[in-house]
Amino acid sequence: MTTTTLDLPALCPSVLWPCPPPLRITLVTEPDCSMLVSLSGELDIATAPAAKSALDFCLNLGHSRGVTLDAADLTFIDSAGLRPLVEAQALAQRRGQWLRIAPMSAALHQVMFLTRHTHRLLDCTAAGPGSTDPAVPGSSLPKW
């Protein structure tokens, strides 16, 4: 499966994005013309390219208003795994789209804090756990 062969009808209701274990990426088309990207498992140097390609694909869809990233089931993430999220946020911002992270795992909270990327992704975090409301600027992440 390549990104050139996927389109909106192929994504209904969901599709597994090709990636190496121990990461699992699921893409779902939302009714509001946005995409839901669910990440579960480990996001590190080996799996980051797959996460980047999935996020880029979703943000490059002509109909996409933005992406909600469900990171609740990320059990491990390192600084290499954080890079695709930071890049996706920058791409979304350049295109006038949004990137929401809702909900966020403790592992993602911790790596954002430790790598001092909290400020870059803070505006992506939703109002609360499980929320799909837009981000609340100025909200804070827990201190580790």
CSV table of N, CA, C and O in Angstrom, one decimal, residues 33-138:
chain,number,residue,atom,x,y,z
A,33,CYS,N,-14.7,15.9,8.2
A,33,CYS,CA,-13.7,16.0,7.2
A,33,CYS,C,-12.3,16.2,7.9
A,33,CYS,O,-11.4,16.9,7.3
A,34,SER,N,-12.1,15.6,9.0
A,34,SER,CA,-10.8,15.5,9.6
A,34,SER,C,-10.4,14.1,9.7
A,34,SER,O,-11.2,13.2,9.3
A,35,MET,N,-9.2,13.9,10.2
A,35,MET,CA,-8.7,12.5,10.3
A,35,MET,C,-8.3,12.2,11.7
A,35,MET,O,-7.9,13.1,12.5
A,36,LEU,N,-8.5,11.0,12.1
A,36,LEU,CA,-8.1,10.5,13.4
A,36,LEU,C,-7.0,9.5,13.2
A,36,LEU,O,-7.1,8.6,12.4
A,37,VAL,N,-5.8,9.8,13.8
A,37,VAL,CA,-4.7,8.9,13.7
A,37,VAL,C,-4.4,8.3,15.1
A,37,VAL,O,-4.2,9.1,16.1
A,38,SER,N,-4.6,7.0,15.3
A,38,SER,CA,-4.4,6.4,16.6
A,38,SER,C,-3.0,5.7,16.5
A,38,SER,O,-2.7,4.9,15.6
A,39,LEU,N,-2.2,6.0,17.5
A,39,LEU,CA,-0.9,5.4,17.7
A,39,LEU,C,-0.9,4.5,18.9
A,39,LEU,O,-1.4,4.9,20.0
A,40,SER,N,-0.5,3.3,18.8
A,40,SER,CA,-0.3,2.4,20.0
A,40,SER,C,1.0,1.6,19.9
A,40,SER,O,1.4,1.3,18.8
A,41,GLY,N,1.6,1.4,21.0
A,41,GLY,CA,2.8,0.7,21.1
A,41,GLY,C,4.0,1.7,21.3
A,41,GLY,O,3.9,2.6,22.1
A,42,GLU,N,5.1,1.4,20.6
A,42,GLU,CA,6.3,2.2,20.8
A,42,GLU,C,6.6,3.1,19.5
A,42,GLU,O,6.7,2.6,18.4
A,43,LEU,N,6.9,4.3,19.8
A,43,LEU,CA,7.3,5.3,18.8
A,43,LEU,C,8.7,5.7,19.0
A,43,LEU,O,9.0,6.4,20.0
A,44,ASP,N,9.6,5.2,18.2
A,44,ASP,CA,11.0,5.5,18.4
A,44,ASP,C,11.7,5.6,17.0
A,44,ASP,O,11.0,5.8,16.0
A,45,ILE,N,13.0,5.5,17.0
A,45,ILE,CA,13.8,5.8,15.8
A,45,ILE,C,13.4,4.8,14.7
A,45,ILE,O,13.4,5.1,13.5
A,46,ALA,N,13.0,3.6,15.0
A,46,ALA,CA,12.6,2.5,14.1
A,46,ALA,C,11.2,2.8,13.5
A,46,ALA,O,11.0,2.4,12.3
A,47,THR,N,10.3,3.3,14.3
A,47,THR,CA,8.9,3.5,13.8
A,47,THR,C,8.6,4.9,13.5
A,47,THR,O,7.5,5.1,12.9
A,48,ALA,N,9.4,5.9,13.8
A,48,ALA,CA,9.1,7.3,13.5
A,48,ALA,C,8.8,7.6,12.0
A,48,ALA,O,7.9,8.3,11.7
A,49,PRO,N,9.6,7.0,11.1
A,49,PRO,CA,9.3,7.2,9.7
A,49,PRO,C,7.9,6.8,9.3
A,49,PRO,O,7.2,7.5,8.5
A,50,ALA,N,7.4,5.8,9.8
A,50,ALA,CA,6.0,5.3,9.5
A,50,ALA,C,5.0,6.3,10.1
A,50,ALA,O,4.0,6.7,9.4
A,51,ALA,N,5.2,6.8,11.3
A,51,ALA,CA,4.3,7.8,11.9
A,51,ALA,C,4.4,9.1,11.1
A,51,ALA,O,3.3,9.7,10.8
A,52,LYS,N,5.6,9.5,10.7
A,52,LYS,CA,5.7,10.7,9.8
A,52,LYS,C,4.9,10.6,8.5
A,52,LYS,O,4.2,11.5,8.2
A,53,SER,N,5.1,9.5,7.9
A,53,SER,CA,4.4,9.3,6.6
A,53,SER,C,2.8,9.3,6.8
A,53,SER,O,2.1,9.8,6.0
A,54,ALA,N,2.4,8.7,7.9
A,54,ALA,CA,0.9,8.6,8.1
A,54,ALA,C,0.4,10.0,8.4
A,54,ALA,O,-0.7,10.4,7.9
A,55,LEU,N,1.1,10.8,9.2
A,55,LEU,CA,0.6,12.1,9.6
A,55,LEU,C,0.7,13.1,8.3
A,55,LEU,O,-0.2,13.8,8.1
A,56,ASP,N,1.8,13.0,7.6
A,56,ASP,CA,1.9,13.8,6.3
A,56,ASP,C,0.8,13.4,5.4
A,56,ASP,O,0.2,14.3,4.8
A,57,PHE,N,0.5,12.1,5.2
A,57,PHE,CA,-0.6,11.7,4.3
A,57,PHE,C,-1.9,12.4,4.7
A,57,PHE,O,-2.6,13.0,3.9
A,58,CYS,N,-2.2,12.3,6.0
A,58,CYS,CA,-3.5,12.9,6.5
A,58,CYS,C,-3.5,14.4,6.3
A,58,CYS,O,-4.6,14.9,6.0
A,59,LEU,N,-2.4,15.1,6.6
A,59,LEU,CA,-2.4,16.5,6.4
A,59,LEU,C,-2.4,17.0,5.0
A,59,LEU,O,-2.7,18.1,4.6
A,60,ASN,N,-2.0,16.1,4.1
A,60,ASN,CA,-1.9,16.4,2.6
A,60,ASN,C,-3.2,16.1,1.9
A,60,ASN,O,-3.3,16.3,0.7
A,61,LEU,N,-4.2,15.4,2.5
A,61,LEU,CA,-5.5,15.1,1.9
A,61,LEU,C,-6.1,16.5,1.6
A,61,LEU,O,-6.2,17.3,2.4
A,62,GLY,N,-6.7,16.6,0.4
A,62,GLY,CA,-7.3,17.8,0.0
A,62,GLY,C,-8.5,18.2,0.9
A,62,GLY,O,-8.8,19.4,1.1
A,63,HIS,N,-9.2,17.3,1.4
A,63,HIS,CA,-10.4,17.5,2.2
A,63,HIS,C,-10.1,17.7,3.7
A,63,HIS,O,-11.0,18.1,4.4
A,64,SER,N,-8.9,17.4,4.1
A,64,SER,CA,-8.7,17.4,5.5
A,64,SER,C,-8.6,18.7,6.2
A,64,SER,O,-7.9,19.6,5.7
A,65,ARG,N,-9.4,18.9,7.2
A,65,ARG,CA,-9.3,20.2,8.0
A,65,ARG,C,-8.3,20.1,9.1
A,65,ARG,O,-7.9,21.1,9.6
A,66,GLY,N,-7.9,18.9,9.4
A,66,GLY,CA,-6.9,18.7,10.5
A,66,GLY,C,-6.8,17.2,10.9
A,66,GLY,O,-7.5,16.4,10.4
A,67,VAL,N,-6.0,17.0,11.9
A,67,VAL,CA,-5.8,15.7,12.4
A,67,VAL,C,-5.9,15.6,13.9
A,67,VAL,O,-5.4,16.5,14.6
A,68,THR,N,-6.6,14.7,14.4
A,68,THR,CA,-6.6,14.4,15.9
A,68,THR,C,-5.8,13.2,16.1
A,68,THR,O,-5.9,12.1,15.4
A,69,LEU,N,-4.8,13.3,16.9
A,69,LEU,CA,-3.9,12.2,17.2
A,69,LEU,C,-4.2,11.6,18.6
A,69,LEU,O,-4.2,12.3,19.6
A,70,ASP,N,-4.7,10.3,18.5
A,70,ASP,CA,-5.0,9.6,19.7
A,70,ASP,C,-3.7,8.9,20.2
A,70,ASP,O,-3.3,7.9,19.5
A,71,ALA,N,-3.1,9.4,21.2
A,71,ALA,CA,-1.8,8.9,21.7
A,71,ALA,C,-1.9,8.2,23.0
A,71,ALA,O,-0.9,8.0,23.7
A,72,ALA,N,-3.1,7.8,23.4
A,72,ALA,CA,-3.4,7.3,24.7
A,72,ALA,C,-2.7,5.9,24.9
A,72,ALA,O,-2.3,5.6,26.0
A,73,ASP,N,-2.5,5.2,23.8
A,73,ASP,CA,-1.9,3.8,23.9
A,73,ASP,C,-0.5,3.8,23.6
A,73,ASP,O,0.1,2.7,23.3
A,74,LEU,N,0.2,4.9,23.5
A,74,LEU,CA,1.7,4.9,23.3
A,74,LEU,C,2.3,4.5,24.6
A,74,LEU,O,2.2,5.1,25.6
A,75,THR,N,3.0,3.4,24.6
A,75,THR,CA,3.6,2.9,25.8
A,75,THR,C,5.0,3.4,26.0
A,75,THR,O,5.6,3.4,27.1
A,76,PHE,N,5.7,3.8,24.8
A,76,PHE,CA,7.0,4.3,24.8
A,76,PHE,C,7.2,5.3,23.7
A,76,PHE,O,6.7,5.1,22.6
A,77,ILE,N,7.9,6.4,24.0
A,77,ILE,CA,8.2,7.3,22.9
A,77,ILE,C,9.5,8.0,23.4
A,77,ILE,O,9.7,8.3,24.5
A,78,ASP,N,10.4,8.1,22.4
A,78,ASP,CA,11.7,8.8,22.7
A,78,ASP,C,11.8,10.1,21.9
A,78,ASP,O,10.8,10.4,21.2
A,79,SER,N,12.9,10.8,21.9
A,79,SER,CA,13.0,12.0,21.2
A,79,SER,C,12.9,11.8,19.7
A,79,SER,O,12.4,12.7,19.0
A,80,ALA,N,13.4,10.7,19.2
A,80,ALA,CA,13.2,10.4,17.7
A,80,ALA,C,11.7,10.2,17.4
A,80,ALA,O,11.3,10.6,16.3
A,81,GLY,N,11.0,9.7,18.3
A,81,GLY,CA,9.5,9.5,18.1
A,81,GLY,C,8.8,10.8,18.2
A,81,GLY,O,7.7,10.9,17.6
A,82,LEU,N,9.3,11.7,18.9
A,82,LEU,CA,8.6,13.0,19.1
A,82,LEU,C,8.7,13.9,17.8
A,82,LEU,O,7.9,14.7,17.5
A,83,ARG,N,9.8,13.7,17.1
A,83,ARG,CA,10.1,14.5,15.9
A,83,ARG,C,8.9,14.5,14.9
A,83,ARG,O,8.5,15.6,14.4
A,84,PRO,N,8.3,13.4,14.5
A,84,PRO,CA,7.2,13.4,13.6
A,84,PRO,C,6.0,14.3,14.1
A,84,PRO,O,5.3,14.9,13.3
A,85,LEU,N,5.8,14.3,15.4
A,85,LEU,CA,4.7,15.0,15.9
A,85,LEU,C,5.0,16.5,15.8
A,85,LEU,O,4.1,17.3,15.5
A,86,VAL,N,6.2,16.9,16.1
A,86,VAL,CA,6.6,18.3,16.0
A,86,VAL,C,6.5,18.8,14.6
A,86,VAL,O,6.0,19.9,14.3
A,87,GLU,N,7.0,18.0,13.7
A,87,GLU,CA,6.9,18.3,12.2
A,87,GLU,C,5.5,18.4,11.7
A,87,GLU,O,5.1,19.2,10.9
A,88,ALA,N,4.6,17.5,12.2
A,88,ALA,CA,3.2,17.5,11.8
A,88,ALA,C,2.5,18.7,12.3
A,88,ALA,O,1.7,19.3,11.6
A,89,GLN,N,2.8,19.1,13.5
A,89,GLN,CA,2.3,20.4,14.0
A,89,GLN,C,2.7,21.6,13.2
A,89,GLN,O,1.9,22.4,12.9
A,90,ALA,N,3.9,21.6,12.8
A,90,ALA,CA,4.4,22.7,12.0
A,90,ALA,C,3.8,22.7,10.6
A,90,ALA,O,3.4,23.7,10.1
A,91,LEU,N,3.6,21.5,10.0
A,91,LEU,CA,3.0,21.4,8.7
A,91,LEU,C,1.5,21.8,8.8
A,91,LEU,O,1.0,22.6,7.9
A,92,ALA,N,0.8,21.4,9.8
A,92,ALA,CA,-0.6,21.7,10.0
A,92,ALA,C,-0.7,23.3,10.1
A,92,ALA,O,-1.6,23.9,9.5
A,93,GLN,N,0.2,23.9,10.9
A,93,GLN,CA,0.1,25.3,11.1
A,93,GLN,C,0.3,26.1,9.8
A,93,GLN,O,-0.4,27.0,9.4
A,94,ARG,N,1.3,25.6,9.0
A,94,ARG,CA,1.6,26.3,7.7
A,94,ARG,C,0.4,26.1,6.7
A,94,ARG,O,0.2,27.0,5.9
A,95,ARG,N,-0.3,25.1,6.8
A,95,ARG,CA,-1.5,24.8,5.9
A,95,ARG,C,-2.8,25.4,6.4
A,95,ARG,O,-3.8,25.2,5.8
A,96,GLY,N,-2.8,26.0,7.6
A,96,GLY,CA,-4.0,26.5,8.1
A,96,GLY,C,-4.9,25.4,8.7
A,96,GLY,O,-6.1,25.5,8.8
A,97,GLN,N,-4.3,24.2,9.0
A,97,GLN,CA,-5.1,23.1,9.6
A,97,GLN,C,-4.7,23.0,11.1
A,97,GLN,O,-4.0,23.9,11.6
A,98,TRP,N,-5.2,22.0,11.7
A,98,TRP,CA,-4.9,21.8,13.1
A,98,TRP,C,-4.5,20.4,13.4
A,98,TRP,O,-4.7,19.5,12.6
A,99,LEU,N,-3.7,20.3,14.5
A,99,LEU,CA,-3.3,19.0,15.0
A,99,LEU,C,-3.7,19.0,16.5
A,99,LEU,O,-3.3,19.9,17.2
A,100,ARG,N,-4.5,18.0,16.8
A,100,ARG,CA,-4.9,17.9,18.2
A,100,ARG,C,-4.3,16.6,18.8
A,100,ARG,O,-4.3,15.6,18.0
A,101,ILE,N,-3.9,16.6,20.0
A,101,ILE,CA,-3.4,15.4,20.6
A,101,ILE,C,-4.4,15.1,21.7
A,101,ILE,O,-4.4,15.8,22.7
A,102,ALA,N,-5.2,14.1,21.6
A,102,ALA,CA,-6.3,13.8,22.6
A,102,ALA,C,-6.7,12.4,22.4
A,102,ALA,O,-7.3,12.0,21.4
A,103,PRO,N,-6.6,11.6,23.4
A,103,PRO,CA,-5.8,11.8,24.7
A,103,PRO,C,-4.4,11.6,24.5
A,103,PRO,O,-3.9,11.0,23.5
A,104,MET,N,-3.6,12.0,25.5
A,104,MET,CA,-2.1,11.8,25.4
A,104,MET,C,-1.7,10.9,26.6
A,104,MET,O,-2.1,11.0,27.7
A,105,SER,N,-0.8,10.0,26.2
A,105,SER,CA,-0.2,9.0,27.2
A,105,SER,C,0.7,9.7,28.2
A,105,SER,O,1.3,10.8,27.8
A,106,ALA,N,1.0,9.1,29.3
A,106,ALA,CA,1.9,9.6,30.2
A,106,ALA,C,3.3,9.6,29.6
A,106,ALA,O,4.1,10.5,29.9
A,107,ALA,N,3.6,8.6,28.8
A,107,ALA,CA,4.9,8.5,28.1
A,107,ALA,C,5.2,9.8,27.2
A,107,ALA,O,6.3,10.3,27.2
A,108,LEU,N,4.1,10.2,26.5
A,108,LEU,CA,4.3,11.4,25.6
A,108,LEU,C,4.4,12.6,26.5
A,108,LEU,O,5.2,13.5,26.2
A,109,HIS,N,3.6,12.8,27.5
A,109,HIS,CA,3.7,13.9,28.4
A,109,HIS,C,5.2,14.0,28.9
A,109,HIS,O,5.8,15.1,28.9
A,110,GLN,N,5.7,12.9,29.4
A,110,GLN,CA,7.1,12.9,29.9
A,110,GLN,C,8.1,13.3,28.9
A,110,GLN,O,9.0,14.1,29.2
A,111,VAL,N,8.1,12.7,27.7
A,111,VAL,CA,9.1,13.0,26.7
A,111,VAL,C,9.0,14.4,26.3
A,111,VAL,O,10.0,15.1,26.0
A,112,MET,N,7.8,15.0,26.2
A,112,MET,CA,7.7,16.4,25.8
A,112,MET,C,8.3,17.3,26.9
A,112,MET,O,9.0,18.2,26.5
A,113,PHE,N,8.1,16.9,28.1
A,113,PHE,CA,8.7,17.7,29.2
A,113,PHE,C,10.3,17.6,29.2
A,113,PHE,O,11.0,18.6,29.3
A,114,LEU,N,10.7,16.4,29.1
A,114,LEU,CA,12.2,16.1,29.2
A,114,LEU,C,13.0,16.7,28.0
A,114,LEU,O,14.1,17.1,28.2
A,115,THR,N,12.3,16.7,26.8
A,115,THR,CA,13.0,17.3,25.7
A,115,THR,C,12.7,18.8,25.5
A,115,THR,O,13.2,19.4,24.5
A,116,ARG,N,12.0,19.3,26.4
A,116,ARG,CA,11.6,20.8,26.3
A,116,ARG,C,10.9,21.1,25.1
A,116,ARG,O,11.0,22.2,24.5
A,117,HIS,N,10.0,20.2,24.6
A,117,HIS,CA,9.2,20.5,23.4
A,117,HIS,C,7.7,20.8,23.9
A,117,HIS,O,6.8,20.9,23.1
A,118,THR,N,7.5,20.9,25.2
A,118,THR,CA,6.2,21.2,25.7
A,118,THR,C,5.6,22.5,25.0
A,118,THR,O,4.5,22.5,24.6
A,119,HIS,N,6.5,23.5,24.8
A,119,HIS,CA,6.0,24.7,24.2
A,119,HIS,C,5.6,24.6,22.8
A,119,HIS,O,4.7,25.2,22.3
A,120,ARG,N,6.2,23.6,22.1
A,120,ARG,CA,5.9,23.5,20.7
A,120,ARG,C,4.6,22.7,20.5
A,120,ARG,O,3.9,22.9,19.5
A,121,LEU,N,4.3,21.8,21.3
A,121,LEU,CA,3.1,20.9,21.2
A,121,LEU,C,2.0,21.3,22.2
A,121,LEU,O,0.9,20.7,22.1
A,122,LEU,N,2.3,22.3,23.0
A,122,LEU,CA,1.3,22.6,24.1
A,122,LEU,C,-0.1,23.0,23.5
A,122,LEU,O,-1.1,22.6,23.9
A,123,ASP,N,0.0,23.8,22.4
A,123,ASP,CA,-1.3,24.3,21.8
A,123,ASP,C,-2.0,23.2,21.0
A,123,ASP,O,-3.1,23.4,20.6
A,124,CYS,N,-1.4,22.0,20.9
A,124,CYS,CA,-2.0,20.9,20.3
A,124,CYS,C,-2.8,20.0,21.3
A,124,CYS,O,-3.7,19.2,20.9
A,125,THR,N,-2.5,20.2,22.5
A,125,THR,CA,-3.2,19.3,23.5
A,125,THR,C,-4.6,19.8,23.7
A,125,THR,O,-4.9,21.0,23.7
A,126,ALA,N,-5.5,18.9,23.8
A,126,ALA,CA,-6.9,19.2,23.9
A,126,ALA,C,-7.2,19.7,25.3
A,126,ALA,O,-6.4,19.6,26.2
A,127,ALA,N,-8.4,20.1,25.6
A,127,ALA,CA,-8.8,20.7,26.8
A,127,ALA,C,-8.7,19.7,28.0
A,127,ALA,O,-8.4,20.0,29.1
A,128,GLY,N,-8.9,18.4,27.7
A,128,GLY,CA,-8.8,17.4,28.8
A,128,GLY,C,-8.7,16.0,28.2
A,128,GLY,O,-8.8,15.8,27.0
A,129,PRO,N,-8.5,15.0,29.0
A,129,PRO,CA,-8.3,13.7,28.6
A,129,PRO,C,-9.6,13.2,27.8
A,129,PRO,O,-10.7,13.4,28.3
A,130,GLY,N,-9.3,12.7,26.6
A,130,GLY,CA,-10.4,12.2,25.8
A,130,GLY,C,-11.2,13.2,25.1
A,130,GLY,O,-12.1,13.0,24.3
A,131,SER,N,-10.8,14.5,25.3
A,131,SER,CA,-11.6,15.6,24.7
A,131,SER,C,-11.1,15.7,23.2
A,131,SER,O,-10.0,15.5,22.9
A,132,THR,N,-12.1,16.1,22.4
A,132,THR,CA,-11.7,16.4,21.0
A,132,THR,C,-12.0,17.9,20.8
A,132,THR,O,-12.0,18.3,19.6
A,133,ASP,N,-12.2,18.7,21.8
A,133,ASP,CA,-12.3,20.1,21.7
A,133,ASP,C,-11.0,20.7,21.3
A,133,ASP,O,-10.0,20.2,21.6
A,134,PRO,N,-11.1,21.9,20.6
A,134,PRO,CA,-9.8,22.5,20.3
A,134,PRO,C,-8.9,22.8,21.5
A,134,PRO,O,-9.4,22.9,22.6
A,135,ALA,N,-7.7,23.0,21.2
A,135,ALA,CA,-6.7,23.2,22.3
A,135,ALA,C,-7.1,24.5,23.1
A,135,ALA,O,-7.7,25.4,22.5
A,136,VAL,N,-6.7,24.5,24.3
A,136,VAL,CA,-6.8,25.7,25.1
A,136,VAL,C,-5.5,26.3,25.3
A,136,VAL,O,-4.6,25.8,26.0
A,137,PRO,N,-5.2,27.4,24.5
A,137,PRO,CA,-3.9,28.1,24.6
A,137,PRO,C,-3.6,28.5,26.1
A,137,PRO,O,-4.5,28.9,26.8
A,138,GLY,N,-2.4,28.3,26.5
A,138,GLY,CA,-2.0,28.6,27.8
A,138,GLY,C,-2.3,27.5,28.9
A,138,GLY,O,-2.0,27.7,30.0
